[in-house]
Amino acid sequence: MFCDLIRGAAEVSICYEDATAIAFLDIQPVNPGHVLVVPREHYEVLQDIPKAVGAHLYQVATKLIPLVQTASNATDMNIVVNSGAAAGQNVMHYHIHLIPRKEGDGFDVPLPFPGSVMPNRQQLDAMAARIGSMLRDPLQNDGMKLG
């Protein structure tokens, strides 16, 4: 669907565009001013995005946030990425939601999640160690260097 919008095959209300990214108003907004920041090239999920494209999309989002807040008279903002079907992504073209927020608007992203069980420190430490060891394993991280 987003590929069609990017190619101009459907109506879209664009608020920003460049060679890499396009930003337009969501047709089913949480609140007025709900913007989607989308790469022009098709990538399904966050893990597919090249680092330079991901950084550029984030720069576009941070440039738009104060403008969207002013235009929509919002005091706050949710920046949401649903990456994959299990995470709630229903359009399989990576995108960033910029959702302007006002007190009492009725939208909620409850964190901590009310249904979660608080793990003990040993469980937290074990998961942290597992992730950390994967970062240090060249076969797991494709040579990614952090820090």
C-alpha positions as a printed Julia matrix, in Angstrom:
147×3 Matrix{Float64}:
  0.0     0.0    0.0
  2.75    2.5    0.92
  4.69    1.62  -2.24
  1.61    2.69  -4.25
  1.4     5.96  -2.31
  5.1     6.65  -2.87
  4.71    6.02  -6.62
  1.77    8.42  -6.74
 -0.85    5.75  -7.45
 -3.14    6.94  -4.67
 -4.07   10.15  -2.88
 -1.76   11.12  -0.04
 -1.34   14.27   2.07
  2.44   14.78   2.07
  4.03   17.03   4.67
  7.69   16.18   3.9
  9.66   14.43   1.19
 13.21   13.97   0.0
 15.09   11.35  -2.03
 15.07    8.82   0.85
 11.93    9.5    2.87
  8.37   10.68   2.62
  6.09   11.75   5.47
  2.33   11.96   5.14
 -0.82   12.14   7.25
 -2.29    8.84   8.44
 -5.77    8.23   6.97
 -6.88    6.59  10.24
 -5.25    8.96  12.73
 -5.16    8.45  16.47
 -5.33   12.25  16.71
 -5.31   15.05  14.11
 -1.77   15.5   12.83
 -0.83   11.79  13.08
  2.08   11.49  10.61
  3.82    8.45   9.11
  7.51    8.72   8.2
  8.29    6.13   5.53
 11.36    5.15   3.51
 10.81    5.45  -0.24
 12.5     2.1   -0.79
 10.57   -0.93   0.45
 11.77   -2.49   3.71
  9.39   -4.65   5.7
 10.66   -4.39   9.28
 13.18   -2.46  11.33
 15.84   -5.16  10.99
 15.77   -4.72   7.18
 16.58   -1.0    7.22
 20.16   -0.01   6.29
 21.73    2.02   9.11
 22.02    5.19   7.01
 18.35    5.02   6.0
 17.26    4.36   9.58
 19.31    7.31  10.83
 17.82    9.54   8.13
 14.25    8.49   8.99
 14.94    9.3   12.65
 16.33   12.72  11.64
 13.21   13.42   9.58
 11.0    12.35  12.51
 12.82   14.6   14.98
 12.61   17.51  12.53
  8.85   17.01  12.15
  7.94   16.41  15.81
  7.91   20.06  16.98
  6.15   21.13  13.77
  3.44   18.48  14.15
  3.0    19.44  17.81
  2.57   23.11  16.9
  0.26   22.44  13.94
 -1.94   20.08  15.97
 -1.76   22.12  19.19
 -0.44   19.02  21.0
  1.62   19.09  24.17
  3.27   15.68  23.8
  4.1    13.01  21.23
  4.22    9.24  20.89
  6.83    7.93  18.46
  5.8     4.36  17.62
  7.36    1.62  15.5
  5.52   -1.67  15.16
  8.07   -4.05  13.63
  6.46   -7.31  12.51
  2.95   -8.72  12.63
  3.23   -9.94  16.25
  4.15   -6.35  17.21
  1.01   -4.94  15.59
  2.43   -3.94  12.19
 -0.41   -4.26   9.67
  1.2    -2.5    6.69
  4.34   -4.47   5.9
  6.38   -1.45   4.81
  8.46   -0.06   7.67
  7.2     3.25   9.02
  7.41    5.49  12.07
  4.23    6.87  13.63
  4.34   10.42  15.02
  1.21   10.68  17.15
  0.46   14.09  18.65
 -0.95   13.8   22.15
 -3.08   15.92  24.44
 -4.09   15.23  28.02
 -7.25   13.13  28.12
 -7.28   12.21  24.41
 -8.16    8.58  25.26
 -5.23    6.9   23.5
 -3.02    4.74  25.69
  0.12    2.68  25.32
  0.26    1.22  28.84
  3.83    0.64  30.0
  4.56   -1.18  32.1
  2.13   -3.61  30.51
 -0.52   -4.54  33.13
 -0.32   -8.26  32.19
  3.46   -8.54  32.61
  5.07  -10.5   35.39
  8.02   -8.79  37.04
 11.09  -11.05  36.64
 13.56  -11.47  39.46
 17.08  -10.01  39.26
 18.6   -13.38  38.26
 16.27  -13.62  35.26
 17.06  -10.05  34.23
 20.81  -10.64  34.63
 20.63  -13.9   32.65
 18.86  -12.2   29.73
 21.29   -9.26  29.82
 24.23  -11.71  29.76
 22.69  -13.63  26.86
 22.19  -10.47  24.8
 25.66   -9.19  25.72
 27.33  -12.45  24.7
 25.52  -12.35  21.36
 26.86   -8.83  20.78
 30.39  -10.11  21.29
 29.9   -13.13  18.98
 31.02  -12.18  15.44
 28.76  -14.89  13.99
 25.7   -13.35  15.68
 26.19   -9.66  14.98
 27.75   -9.57  11.5
 30.71   -7.61  12.83
 28.54   -4.84  14.3
 30.58   -2.59  16.55
 28.82   -0.63  19.26
 30.26    2.13  21.34
